[in-house]
Amino acid sequence: MSQHAGRVVAGWLVAIVLAFATALGGLGEGLFPRLTNGDISAPGESEEGFALISEGEEGGFTSYTLMLEGVDPAAPEVAAAAGRAVQSLVKIPGVAQAVNPYVVAAGPDSEAARQFFADGDPRSGGFATVVSLEGDLPREEVAAAYAAIDDVFDDLSEATNATGSQRASLRLLVDRIIDQIKVDGQRGEGIALPLSFLVMIVVFGGFVAAGIPVVGAIASIAGALASLLGFSYLMDLDATIVNVVTVLGLGLCIDYGLLFVSRFREEYAVRPDHRGAPVTRAGAQEAVAAAMATAGRTISYSAVIVAISLASLLVFDITFIRAVGAAGVSVVAVALLVALTLVPALCTLGARRILRSTGGRHRRSDSGDTGAFARLADLVHRAPWAVIAVVTALLVALAAPALGARLTSSGAALLPVGTPQRTAFEALPAHYPQLTGPEITVVTTAPRAQLDPWIAELRERPGIRSVAPPREHGDGIRSVGVRTGDGGSGATTREVTAQLRAERPPFTVWIVGQASGVEDFKAAVAARAPVAITLVVLTTLALLFLMTGSIVIPIKALVLNVLSLGATIGVTVWIFQNGHLESLLGFASVGAIEATVPVLLAAFGFGLSMDYEVFLLSRIVELHEQGEDTRAAVTLGLQRSGRIITSAALLMVIVFAGFAAAQLLVMKEMGFALALAIALDATIVRMLLVPAAMSVLGPANWWAPAPLRRLHARWGISH
């Protein structure tokens, strides 16, 4: 690779430009117009019930609602303007129907018209105009229809002298969420890349060495976006996947670039014939080859473990989770390719500047075999049991709130408070409840004679505000709308949904709604989780065994990762579900955490935690193979890798903290949780708990049954 460094870098530059141009729409449609956003659905009762009542809807309709405030409902000019607006709206191609209280057949004073007045009161000074579009319209026709509708809405607002207006549409909400994702992504990258570069200047003491991981990170972002564009033609991609996946590639490339450049400098510095001599191309190539044999192997192990962790998401029968898993694995592959091709090539080309020290030559990248991390290891060795007890107690205490976790699937609440689209979606059910769908829909094939007595009993249950008469859908399918008044994801809806799913009537029903969908999601995760966990555990044990020759060290690594992840989830619940630190972090709690966060956090957090475990273990194993006893191997391994691990962790925390600054709630939760997971893992777990556990175990760290020892002797990978 280093022999053709110039060609490799030139090829990557072309690939980066083409990837960005393709993904951002410079050569076609691009990625972002192909993204979707909606409730995270899973196979189960809610999805089945919704499918039953949707079959006869002929594609269904999408609605666009204008809510006006501060008008004089009795003024003749208001009625005239409202009538003209409806006439104009129904002429727009793609519009199926338009209605407001002034065109209702029975007149604006009728009971049928009340649902279109704010709070059901014609004297309230507010009314709504609802436009229904035909279902399954091509994207271009929908955009043209919305533009024409907006023109009519503007004219109506002006003609009625309205003092305020709001527009609610699922399409507008989705577009706003996607726009927010783009903004949050740019903000996150804008924070992460410059700060990471500054940190690496301090770590490496030079601009060129610091710039190599950043260039690799930019390449990973380009590769991630291009990969996602390809996946968008194979499956529906939720908009939130973009930032989740690109931030993973960004963080991994910075980590891997930091590790490789550090080891490259170290390998060059330890060669006696290089000391005091000018940096040569041949010497740089030798150092790159040596770094590939050590850091390259470590990076490959790390990438495989991260990829396996993400691949576990593919076993879940949930489209969103599978999409994250597939896209995540592809991005890990991009990060690995960058680390093993582009970064070595850049090291070769920039060797003279990378290896330059303050004295004008080169310097060793670590601080020798004595230093802060060696002293820390010595302290841990003196009282390992005390360290284990204190750190474990702390992690368990932090994990405790996870036992009370509640899950939700937010829609408009993902956006910051005050966002026009969120405000409109909150105002619609608050002031025009009859124009919104019920929080819970009960679907059944029961005849009316059975259904009506049950509906009468249902109206008396606590938490239920109203129950609509049964609606016929053909083929004997009926639905009953149940309203709770809390928007579909509140505590009341969750309680009523749980009761309806637990206490079934004497006929078949499907409980449909946001809360029921979350229950189906949880059930789908629980059904496949044992398979996913088994896959990750067995493959991780096998890989770490091949790396260490021990079965004790892999088991210890798994246990410590569980402790670290539990603490992370617990703190995330304490903050985002229980509403702590709202003002500091800039969010409004919805009383639960997003349903996808624990699953993704487990997969991403486990993989990234093992990343640092591999960084540390590779050094310890290398020293143990060179004849050091366990205590010395741990001390020297921590000293030689501690600076890299803490620097890499700091950079990863910066990357995720940049995305924790996102305005979109689910991105803020994921960014914060991953930043916390890395911080906990790289400090109290890797720096304290791992050395303490290995100190207590002593020679037992390296134990394996005789057959496995023979297997490792033949197939194991040594340094």
XYZ file of C-alpha atoms in Angstrom:
719
model
C 0.000 0.000 0.000
C 2.754 2.451 0.929
C 4.606 1.722 -2.327
C 1.701 3.219 -4.296
C 0.712 5.859 -1.746
C 0.194 8.645 -4.273
C -2.176 6.573 -6.382
C -4.088 5.404 -3.345
C -4.630 8.963 -2.089
C -5.592 10.203 -5.568
C -8.090 7.371 -5.921
C -9.609 8.158 -2.552
C -9.925 11.856 -3.370
C -11.850 11.024 -6.541
C -14.031 8.549 -4.627
C -14.775 11.118 -1.888
C -15.822 13.786 -4.395
C -18.022 11.354 -6.327
C -19.593 9.995 -3.134
C -20.515 13.446 -1.829
C -21.760 14.580 -5.247
C -23.945 11.489 -5.652
C -25.333 11.420 -2.127
C -26.080 15.148 -1.957
C -27.894 15.238 -5.301
C -25.215 16.648 -7.571
C -25.535 13.712 -9.970
C -29.200 12.822 -9.519
C -31.954 12.654 -6.911
C -29.617 12.274 -3.936
C -30.162 10.675 -0.558
C -32.286 13.096 1.454
C -35.372 13.221 -0.830
C -35.543 9.418 -0.561
C -35.755 9.352 3.240
C -38.935 8.677 5.173
C -40.058 9.351 8.714
C -42.876 7.922 10.752
C -43.811 5.687 13.642
C -41.404 2.806 14.145
C -43.624 -0.159 13.383
C -43.133 -3.826 14.160
C -45.121 -6.909 13.193
C -47.926 -7.470 15.637
C -51.432 -6.579 16.643
C -51.327 -2.871 15.814
C -49.892 -3.383 12.342
C -52.332 -6.218 11.564
C -55.333 -4.177 12.699
C -54.254 -1.145 10.714
C -53.840 -3.297 7.598
C -57.411 -4.621 7.997
C -59.015 -1.177 8.050
C -56.714 0.174 5.322
C -57.536 -2.461 2.717
C -60.756 -0.801 1.644
C -59.483 2.778 1.686
C -58.311 2.787 -1.966
C -54.879 4.153 -1.185
C -56.070 6.422 1.592
C -55.773 10.190 1.804
C -53.337 12.661 3.250
C -54.704 15.817 4.794
C -53.480 19.390 5.057
C -55.166 21.616 7.639
C -55.129 25.395 8.014
C -56.111 26.744 11.444
C -56.939 30.459 11.568
C -57.145 32.553 14.715
C -58.558 35.972 15.525
C -61.257 36.156 12.842
C -64.845 37.400 13.143
C -66.803 34.240 12.384
C -70.046 36.161 11.866
C -68.614 38.586 9.306
C -70.031 38.059 5.773
C -66.612 38.616 4.218
C -65.202 35.721 6.274
C -67.881 33.323 5.025
C -67.398 34.552 1.450
C -63.627 34.154 1.598
C -63.964 30.659 3.125
C -66.335 29.607 0.339
C -64.065 30.961 -2.405
C -61.106 29.166 -0.864
C -62.884 25.805 -0.990
C -63.869 26.373 -4.615
C -60.233 27.102 -5.485
C -58.879 24.190 -3.493
C -61.031 21.488 -5.116
C -59.806 22.603 -8.546
C -56.191 21.835 -7.664
C -54.987 18.582 -9.305
C -54.627 15.867 -6.677
C -57.094 17.397 -4.190
C -59.920 15.000 -3.361
C -61.898 17.189 -0.979
C -61.815 20.522 0.856
C -64.105 21.561 3.698
C -64.547 24.235 6.371
C -67.552 25.209 8.512
C -68.872 27.637 5.901
C -69.408 24.990 3.207
C -71.009 22.310 5.392
C -74.355 21.395 3.831
C -76.337 22.113 7.000
C -74.702 25.531 7.399
C -72.114 27.022 9.767
C -74.556 27.024 12.676
C -75.165 23.284 12.452
C -73.802 20.607 14.732
C -71.816 19.143 11.815
C -69.953 22.446 11.397
C -68.877 22.722 15.035
C -65.916 20.376 14.614
C -64.343 22.928 12.255
C -64.536 25.760 14.805
C -61.844 26.082 17.461
C -62.954 24.299 20.658
C -66.229 23.473 18.906
C -67.421 27.066 19.493
C -68.457 29.269 16.519
C -67.700 32.326 18.675
C -64.111 31.295 19.421
C -62.646 33.367 16.605
C -60.936 30.393 14.974
C -61.845 27.888 12.296
C -60.112 25.194 10.267
C -60.036 24.346 6.584
C -59.167 20.717 5.852
C -57.879 19.602 2.465
C -57.666 15.895 1.602
C -55.305 14.802 -1.150
C -55.662 11.661 -3.215
C -53.537 8.763 -2.039
C -50.476 7.397 -3.857
C -49.777 10.590 -5.801
C -46.283 10.825 -7.325
C -43.877 12.925 -5.288
C -43.756 15.706 -7.894
C -47.568 16.000 -8.012
C -47.782 16.131 -4.216
C -45.219 18.943 -4.120
C -47.125 20.884 -6.802
C -50.432 20.380 -4.977
C -48.986 21.606 -1.673
C -47.556 24.702 -3.349
C -50.949 25.526 -4.866
C -52.744 24.856 -1.561
C -50.313 27.174 0.231
C -51.207 29.968 -2.182
C -54.918 29.535 -1.428
C -54.250 29.356 2.320
C -52.251 32.593 2.114
C -55.133 34.334 0.332
C -57.661 33.027 2.870
C -55.569 34.226 5.832
C -55.298 37.683 4.292
C -58.960 37.925 3.254
C -60.245 37.018 6.737
C -57.798 39.392 8.529
C -56.679 36.496 10.722
C -54.303 37.450 13.516
C -52.637 34.058 13.462
C -52.504 30.841 11.493
C -51.032 27.354 11.755
C -50.700 24.610 9.164
C -50.658 20.922 10.077
C -49.727 18.140 7.700
C -47.866 14.875 8.097
C -45.871 15.753 4.985
C -44.808 19.089 6.461
C -43.857 17.337 9.700
C -41.755 14.724 7.900
C -40.064 17.383 5.764
C -39.299 19.427 8.870
C -37.836 16.419 10.686
C -35.654 15.577 7.671
C -34.514 19.199 7.422
C -33.723 19.148 11.147
C -31.691 15.982 10.677
C -29.653 17.678 7.944
C -29.119 20.742 10.152
C -28.249 18.617 13.187
C -25.840 16.554 11.124
C -24.070 19.622 9.799
C -23.952 21.126 13.285
C -22.618 17.884 14.782
C -19.918 17.553 12.137
C -19.153 21.267 12.426
C -18.539 20.816 16.145
C -16.826 17.425 16.020
C -14.304 17.869 13.216
C -12.665 21.154 14.319
C -12.540 20.157 17.999
C -11.187 16.713 17.109
C -8.517 18.338 14.968
C -7.478 20.627 17.829
C -7.276 17.705 20.269
C -5.157 15.705 17.834
C -2.803 18.638 17.335
C -2.175 18.451 21.087
C -1.838 14.642 20.971
C 0.523 14.564 17.977
C 2.154 17.965 18.260
C 1.706 18.705 14.559
C -0.889 19.660 11.965
C -0.143 16.949 9.412
C -0.329 14.032 11.836
C -3.486 15.499 13.366
C -5.042 16.025 9.962
C -4.738 12.424 8.773
C -7.521 10.999 11.022
C -9.705 14.000 10.097
C -9.215 13.329 6.376
C -10.103 9.706 7.058
C -13.218 10.840 8.909
C -14.319 12.982 5.965
C -13.825 9.979 3.697
C -15.972 7.892 6.048
C -18.798 10.449 5.952
C -18.725 10.405 2.155
C -18.724 6.613 2.126
C -21.530 6.454 4.684
C -23.783 8.779 2.679
C -23.092 6.890 -0.550
C -23.805 3.556 1.181
C -27.077 4.875 2.555
C -28.116 6.097 -0.900
C -27.591 2.577 -2.202
C -29.591 1.066 0.658
C -32.447 3.519 0.007
C -33.150 1.640 -3.241
C -33.392 -1.662 -1.368
C -35.407 -0.637 1.717
C -37.200 2.317 3.273
C -34.732 4.386 5.268
C -35.928 6.459 8.197
C -34.331 9.899 8.189
C -32.784 9.417 11.631
C -30.613 6.600 10.268
C -28.436 9.131 8.432
C -26.982 10.809 11.487
C -26.811 7.592 13.509
C -24.717 5.885 10.838
C -22.547 8.800 9.716
C -21.583 9.615 13.301
C -20.500 5.992 13.755
C -18.245 6.155 10.695
C -16.913 9.527 11.780
C -16.019 8.290 15.258
C -14.497 5.001 14.125
C -12.318 6.629 11.471
C -10.962 9.137 13.968
C -10.273 6.311 16.439
C -8.592 4.088 13.885
C -6.646 6.943 12.354
C -5.365 7.996 15.766
C -4.284 4.452 16.615
C -2.534 3.860 13.295
C -0.675 7.169 13.185
C 0.460 6.728 16.803
C 1.744 3.214 16.151
C 3.416 4.363 12.915
C 5.389 6.992 14.819
C 6.268 4.502 17.527
C 7.461 1.844 15.071
C 9.657 4.387 13.301
C 11.113 5.676 16.555
C 12.124 2.271 17.951
C 14.337 1.377 14.975
C 17.995 2.057 15.918
C 19.051 2.923 12.370
C 16.455 5.722 12.238
C 17.655 7.601 15.317
C 19.322 10.847 14.418
C 18.984 10.183 10.682
C 16.783 12.087 8.223
C 13.384 10.586 7.544
C 13.455 8.505 4.372
C 10.726 7.066 2.168
C 12.102 3.562 2.707
C 12.106 4.037 6.483
C 8.548 5.323 6.382
C 7.458 2.299 4.364
C 9.065 -0.036 6.917
C 7.252 1.740 9.752
C 3.947 1.583 7.873
C 4.444 -2.161 7.330
C 5.191 -2.683 11.023
C 2.154 -0.577 12.024
C -0.020 -2.625 9.684
C 1.190 -5.809 11.411
C 0.280 -4.488 14.865
C -2.181 -1.574 14.806
C -3.633 -2.842 11.534
C -4.451 -6.172 13.175
C -5.970 -4.408 16.181
C -8.070 -2.184 13.932
C -9.248 -5.216 11.955
C -10.248 -7.040 15.155
C -12.075 -3.970 16.399
C -13.917 -3.469 13.110
C -15.005 -7.100 12.982
C -16.350 -6.961 16.546
C -18.192 -3.672 15.902
C -19.599 -5.097 12.665
C -20.767 -8.254 14.446
C -22.450 -6.168 17.124
C -24.309 -4.184 14.458
C -25.039 -7.285 12.390
C -27.004 -8.592 15.373
C -29.619 -5.963 14.504
C -30.368 -7.864 11.303
C -32.045 -10.678 13.240
C -34.862 -8.397 14.426
C -38.061 -8.438 12.394
C -38.292 -4.644 12.454
C -37.551 -2.723 9.252
C -35.982 0.287 10.943
C -33.671 -1.811 13.130
C -32.630 -4.017 10.211
C -31.905 -0.945 8.097
C -29.649 0.502 10.803
C -27.851 -2.832 11.104
C -27.268 -3.213 7.362
C -26.180 0.380 6.872
C -24.037 0.282 10.018
C -22.108 -2.801 8.897
C -21.409 -1.186 5.524
C -20.105 1.962 7.209
C -17.822 -0.070 9.486
C -16.451 -1.667 6.321
C -15.821 1.824 4.904
C -14.055 2.886 8.111
C -11.878 -0.241 8.007
C -11.028 0.330 4.343
C -10.081 3.935 5.092
C -7.910 2.886 8.038
C -6.039 0.182 6.113
C -5.555 2.022 2.801
C -5.955 5.800 2.931
C -4.403 6.373 6.368
C -1.225 4.295 5.658
C -0.841 6.042 2.314
C -1.124 9.455 3.957
C 1.403 8.393 6.614
C 3.856 7.449 3.864
C 3.436 10.693 1.953
C 3.527 12.890 5.051
C 6.202 10.966 6.938
C 8.709 13.827 7.207
C 6.191 16.145 8.827
C 4.485 13.451 10.903
C 7.785 12.261 12.395
C 9.233 15.704 12.961
C 9.799 16.474 16.643
C 10.401 19.771 18.350
C 14.075 19.059 17.807
C 13.617 18.669 14.070
C 13.685 14.865 13.696
C 11.139 12.472 15.143
C 9.925 11.298 18.491
C 8.327 8.295 20.039
C 4.571 8.725 20.278
C 4.171 7.258 23.755
C 5.739 8.462 26.920
C 7.838 5.352 27.608
C 7.219 2.658 30.174
C 6.750 4.984 33.142
C 4.178 7.652 33.514
C 0.710 8.509 34.766
C -0.976 5.363 33.471
C 1.715 3.088 34.902
C 1.313 4.809 38.270
C -2.460 4.399 38.021
C -2.025 0.675 37.320
C 0.277 0.338 40.331
C -2.337 1.977 42.555
C -5.000 -0.408 41.265
C -2.726 -3.409 41.850
C -2.338 -2.401 45.516
C -6.082 -2.610 46.258
C -7.827 -4.388 43.371
C -10.732 -5.710 45.433
C -11.545 -2.238 46.742
C -11.491 -0.852 43.184
C -13.774 -3.646 41.958
C -16.237 -3.097 44.820
C -16.425 0.693 44.491
C -16.608 0.832 40.695
C -19.122 -2.010 40.450
C -21.347 -0.411 43.103
C -21.217 2.890 41.208
C -22.154 1.278 37.890
C -25.012 -0.697 39.454
C -26.356 2.465 41.121
C -26.218 4.321 37.811
C -28.037 1.429 36.113
C -30.927 1.357 38.613
C -33.235 3.843 36.780
C -33.206 1.523 33.739
C -35.561 -0.807 35.641
C -38.306 1.817 35.323
C -37.743 2.628 31.654
C -40.790 3.499 29.559
C -40.636 3.490 25.776
C -42.432 5.677 23.261
C -42.418 6.510 19.575
C -42.730 10.262 19.251
C -43.833 12.128 16.179
C -44.046 15.894 16.412
C -42.532 15.754 19.918
C -39.188 14.866 18.316
C -38.929 18.503 17.238
C -37.983 21.286 19.666
C -40.756 23.076 21.537
C -41.868 26.100 19.528
C -41.142 24.626 16.108
C -44.115 25.627 13.872
C -44.806 22.057 12.782
C -44.765 20.771 16.363
C -46.927 23.655 17.565
C -49.473 22.976 14.819
C -49.634 19.257 15.586
C -50.165 20.035 19.268
C -52.813 22.673 18.534
C -54.860 20.449 16.229
C -55.967 17.841 18.826
C -56.175 20.499 21.535
C -58.614 22.763 19.663
C -60.013 20.546 16.892
C -60.155 17.061 18.439
C -62.761 15.790 15.977
C -60.455 16.539 13.050
C -57.749 14.225 14.345
C -57.719 10.469 14.551
C -58.424 8.739 17.861
C -55.497 7.804 20.099
C -56.645 4.170 20.098
C -58.582 2.283 17.453
C -60.233 -1.049 18.210
C -60.638 -3.195 15.098
C -62.950 -6.203 15.127
C -65.081 -8.547 13.036
C -67.726 -8.864 15.764
C -71.372 -8.168 14.798
C -73.015 -5.032 16.140
C -75.132 -7.060 18.544
C -71.972 -8.142 20.347
C -70.058 -4.918 19.848
C -72.579 -2.328 21.082
C -72.862 -3.573 24.727
C -69.070 -3.696 24.980
C -68.812 -0.115 23.650
C -71.308 1.043 26.298
C -69.129 -0.509 28.993
C -65.990 0.946 27.401
C -67.324 4.514 27.692
C -67.375 4.152 31.482
C -63.725 3.174 31.879
C -61.325 5.608 33.564
C -59.096 7.584 31.229
C -61.421 7.347 28.225
C -62.945 10.674 27.158
C -65.121 9.420 24.341
C -65.834 6.388 22.186
C -67.033 6.891 18.620
C -69.800 4.794 17.068
C -68.522 1.809 15.073
C -67.298 2.537 11.572
C -67.888 -0.003 8.777
C -64.986 -0.930 6.492
C -66.535 -3.736 4.435
C -66.086 -7.496 4.612
C -67.406 -7.421 8.179
C -64.521 -5.244 9.455
C -65.486 -2.558 11.962
C -63.441 -0.043 13.932
C -64.146 1.908 17.093
C -62.234 5.111 17.859
C -61.258 5.652 21.487
C -60.095 9.109 22.591
C -57.992 9.764 25.675
C -56.946 13.343 24.948
C -53.192 12.988 25.479
C -51.985 12.718 21.900
C -51.447 8.983 21.648
C -48.209 8.532 23.574
C -49.119 9.886 27.002
C -49.479 7.956 30.223
C -53.281 7.712 29.931
C -53.135 6.187 26.462
C -50.458 3.733 27.586
C -52.562 2.668 30.567
C -55.783 2.288 28.549
C -53.942 0.396 25.804
C -52.382 -1.983 28.315
C -55.795 -2.604 29.855
C -57.466 -3.252 26.492
C -54.711 -5.655 25.441
C -54.871 -7.495 28.774
C -58.665 -7.622 29.284
C -60.028 -8.899 25.984
C -63.752 -8.893 25.164
C -65.407 -12.219 24.261
C -64.674 -11.631 20.560
C -61.562 -10.992 18.476
C -60.147 -7.469 18.513
C -56.975 -5.757 17.358
C -55.818 -2.763 19.407
C -54.300 -0.206 17.033
C -52.417 2.970 17.890
C -49.099 4.488 18.804
C -48.960 2.948 22.284
C -50.010 -0.460 20.974
C -47.320 -0.235 18.294
C -44.714 0.367 20.975
C -45.895 -2.751 22.806
C -45.558 -4.727 19.573
C -42.070 -3.276 19.122
C -41.066 -4.398 22.602
C -42.493 -7.868 21.970
C -40.647 -8.148 18.637
C -37.379 -7.132 20.293
C -37.888 -9.578 23.162
C -38.659 -12.404 20.724
C -35.409 -12.020 18.761
C -33.127 -10.639 21.489
C -31.914 -14.083 22.651
C -30.760 -14.880 19.107
C -29.039 -11.503 18.727
C -27.345 -11.753 22.118
C -26.196 -15.312 21.438
C -24.726 -14.264 18.091
C -22.787 -11.380 19.630
C -21.618 -13.312 22.682
C -20.399 -16.387 20.821
C -18.626 -14.502 18.036
C -17.047 -12.042 20.460
C -15.855 -14.875 22.696
C -14.393 -16.658 19.675
C -12.581 -13.583 18.352
C -11.166 -12.573 21.713
C -10.092 -16.169 22.325
C -8.198 -16.215 19.022
C -6.588 -12.955 20.058
C -5.692 -13.868 23.663
C -5.681 -17.675 23.898
C -7.841 -17.331 27.015
C -11.489 -17.926 27.755
C -11.341 -15.965 31.016
C -10.456 -12.613 29.434
C -13.335 -12.717 26.877
C -15.868 -13.618 29.593
C -14.554 -10.807 31.792
C -14.845 -8.377 28.871
C -18.485 -9.327 28.293
C -19.405 -8.915 31.967
C -17.769 -5.505 32.206
C -19.495 -4.350 29.016
C -22.870 -5.315 30.446
C -22.155 -3.252 33.561
C -21.077 -0.263 31.480
C -24.108 -0.442 29.161
C -26.500 -0.841 32.075
C -25.118 2.297 33.706
C -25.435 4.207 30.436
C -29.062 3.215 29.903
C -29.867 4.035 33.531
C -28.469 7.566 33.299
C -30.213 8.095 29.940
C -33.552 7.131 31.512
C -32.904 9.340 34.545
C -32.268 12.352 32.322
C -34.565 12.016 29.312
C -37.486 10.072 30.779
C -37.515 11.624 34.233
C -36.804 15.120 32.916
C -33.586 15.938 34.754
C -31.190 18.488 33.201
C -33.830 19.628 30.684
C -32.701 23.248 30.643
C -29.017 22.354 30.557
C -29.342 19.921 27.639
C -32.095 21.869 25.878
C -34.979 19.396 25.566
C -38.504 18.800 26.828
C -39.089 15.359 28.311
C -41.974 13.311 26.919
C -41.973 11.057 29.992
C -40.311 8.168 28.179
C -37.364 7.445 25.929
C -37.607 6.645 22.238
C -38.239 2.945 21.704
C -35.300 2.484 19.341
C -32.699 4.044 21.658
C -32.073 1.088 24.044
C -31.745 -1.378 21.156
C -29.386 0.814 19.142
C -27.468 1.819 22.245
C -26.905 -1.829 23.150
C -25.557 -2.642 19.689
C -23.506 0.519 19.157
C -22.382 0.789 22.767
C -21.264 -2.830 22.961
C -19.303 -2.590 19.736
C -17.583 0.662 20.651
C -16.798 -0.565 24.166
C -15.147 -3.646 22.728
C -13.208 -1.262 20.479
C -11.312 0.067 23.513
C -11.078 -3.397 25.053
C -9.283 -4.581 21.925
C -6.977 -1.526 21.990
C -5.954 -2.343 25.569
C -5.853 -6.125 25.299
C -3.737 -6.085 22.152
C -0.960 -4.344 24.095
C -1.309 -6.544 27.173
C -1.293 -9.721 25.081
C 1.687 -8.491 23.082
C 3.667 -7.897 26.281
C 2.573 -11.218 27.802
C 3.750 -13.035 24.675
C 7.102 -11.295 25.103
C 7.481 -12.921 28.536
C 6.075 -10.329 30.952
C 4.034 -11.625 33.880
C 0.393 -10.562 34.191
C 0.994 -7.637 36.532
C 3.808 -6.205 34.434
C 1.893 -6.796 31.194
C -1.123 -4.944 32.571
C 0.976 -2.064 33.899
C 3.029 -1.629 30.742
C 0.026 -2.288 28.503
C -1.990 0.383 30.267
C 0.933 2.808 30.097
C 1.546 2.231 26.398
C -2.113 2.215 25.344
C -3.669 4.470 27.989
C -2.793 7.683 26.188
C -4.218 6.369 22.925
C -7.369 5.007 24.562
C -8.104 8.201 26.486
C -7.321 10.367 23.457
C -9.476 8.200 21.201
C -12.265 8.210 23.774
C -12.064 11.984 24.144
C -12.335 12.344 20.385
C -15.257 9.935 20.243
C -16.994 11.795 23.076
C -16.505 15.041 21.139
C -18.058 13.439 18.059
C -21.093 12.147 19.941
C -21.403 15.311 22.025
C -21.639 17.245 18.772
C -24.701 15.187 17.937
C -26.003 15.455 21.495
C -26.338 19.159 20.662
C -28.962 18.173 18.070
C -32.432 19.678 18.282
C -34.148 16.437 17.275
C -34.958 14.547 20.476
C -34.016 11.032 19.330
C -30.642 12.268 18.053
C -30.011 14.123 21.292
C -30.777 10.963 23.267
C -28.520 8.791 21.093
C -25.686 11.327 20.992
C -25.733 11.855 24.750
C -26.048 8.138 25.545
C -23.161 7.132 23.276
C -20.947 9.949 24.558
C -21.686 8.802 28.116
C -21.067 5.140 27.215
C -17.644 5.979 25.775
C -16.738 8.220 28.723
C -17.665 5.579 31.290
C -16.013 2.770 29.399
C -12.710 4.486 28.648
C -12.265 5.829 32.171
C -13.569 3.834 35.100
C -13.984 0.564 33.185
C -10.818 0.329 31.048
C -8.554 2.326 33.381
C -9.767 0.916 36.712
C -12.035 -2.114 36.499
C -10.140 -4.032 33.806
C -6.722 -3.710 35.517
C -8.279 -4.558 38.895
C -9.997 -7.671 37.554
C -6.841 -8.850 35.781
C -4.809 -8.183 38.914
C -7.142 -10.346 41.002
C -7.198 -13.140 38.439
C -3.432 -13.154 37.933
C -2.211 -16.178 35.947
C -5.828 -17.390 35.701
C -6.405 -14.651 33.099
C -4.700 -16.848 30.523
C -6.453 -20.119 31.343
C -8.137 -22.227 28.693
C -8.865 -25.969 28.523
C -6.142 -28.056 26.908
C -8.081 -28.672 23.656
C -8.626 -24.930 23.237
C -4.973 -24.218 23.977
C -4.015 -26.578 21.175
C -6.571 -24.898 18.931
C -5.139 -21.481 19.694
C -1.579 -22.709 19.134
C -2.568 -23.677 15.611
C -5.124 -21.024 14.633
C -4.646 -18.182 17.106
C -3.316 -14.819 16.024
C -0.253 -13.584 17.890
C 1.707 -10.378 17.734
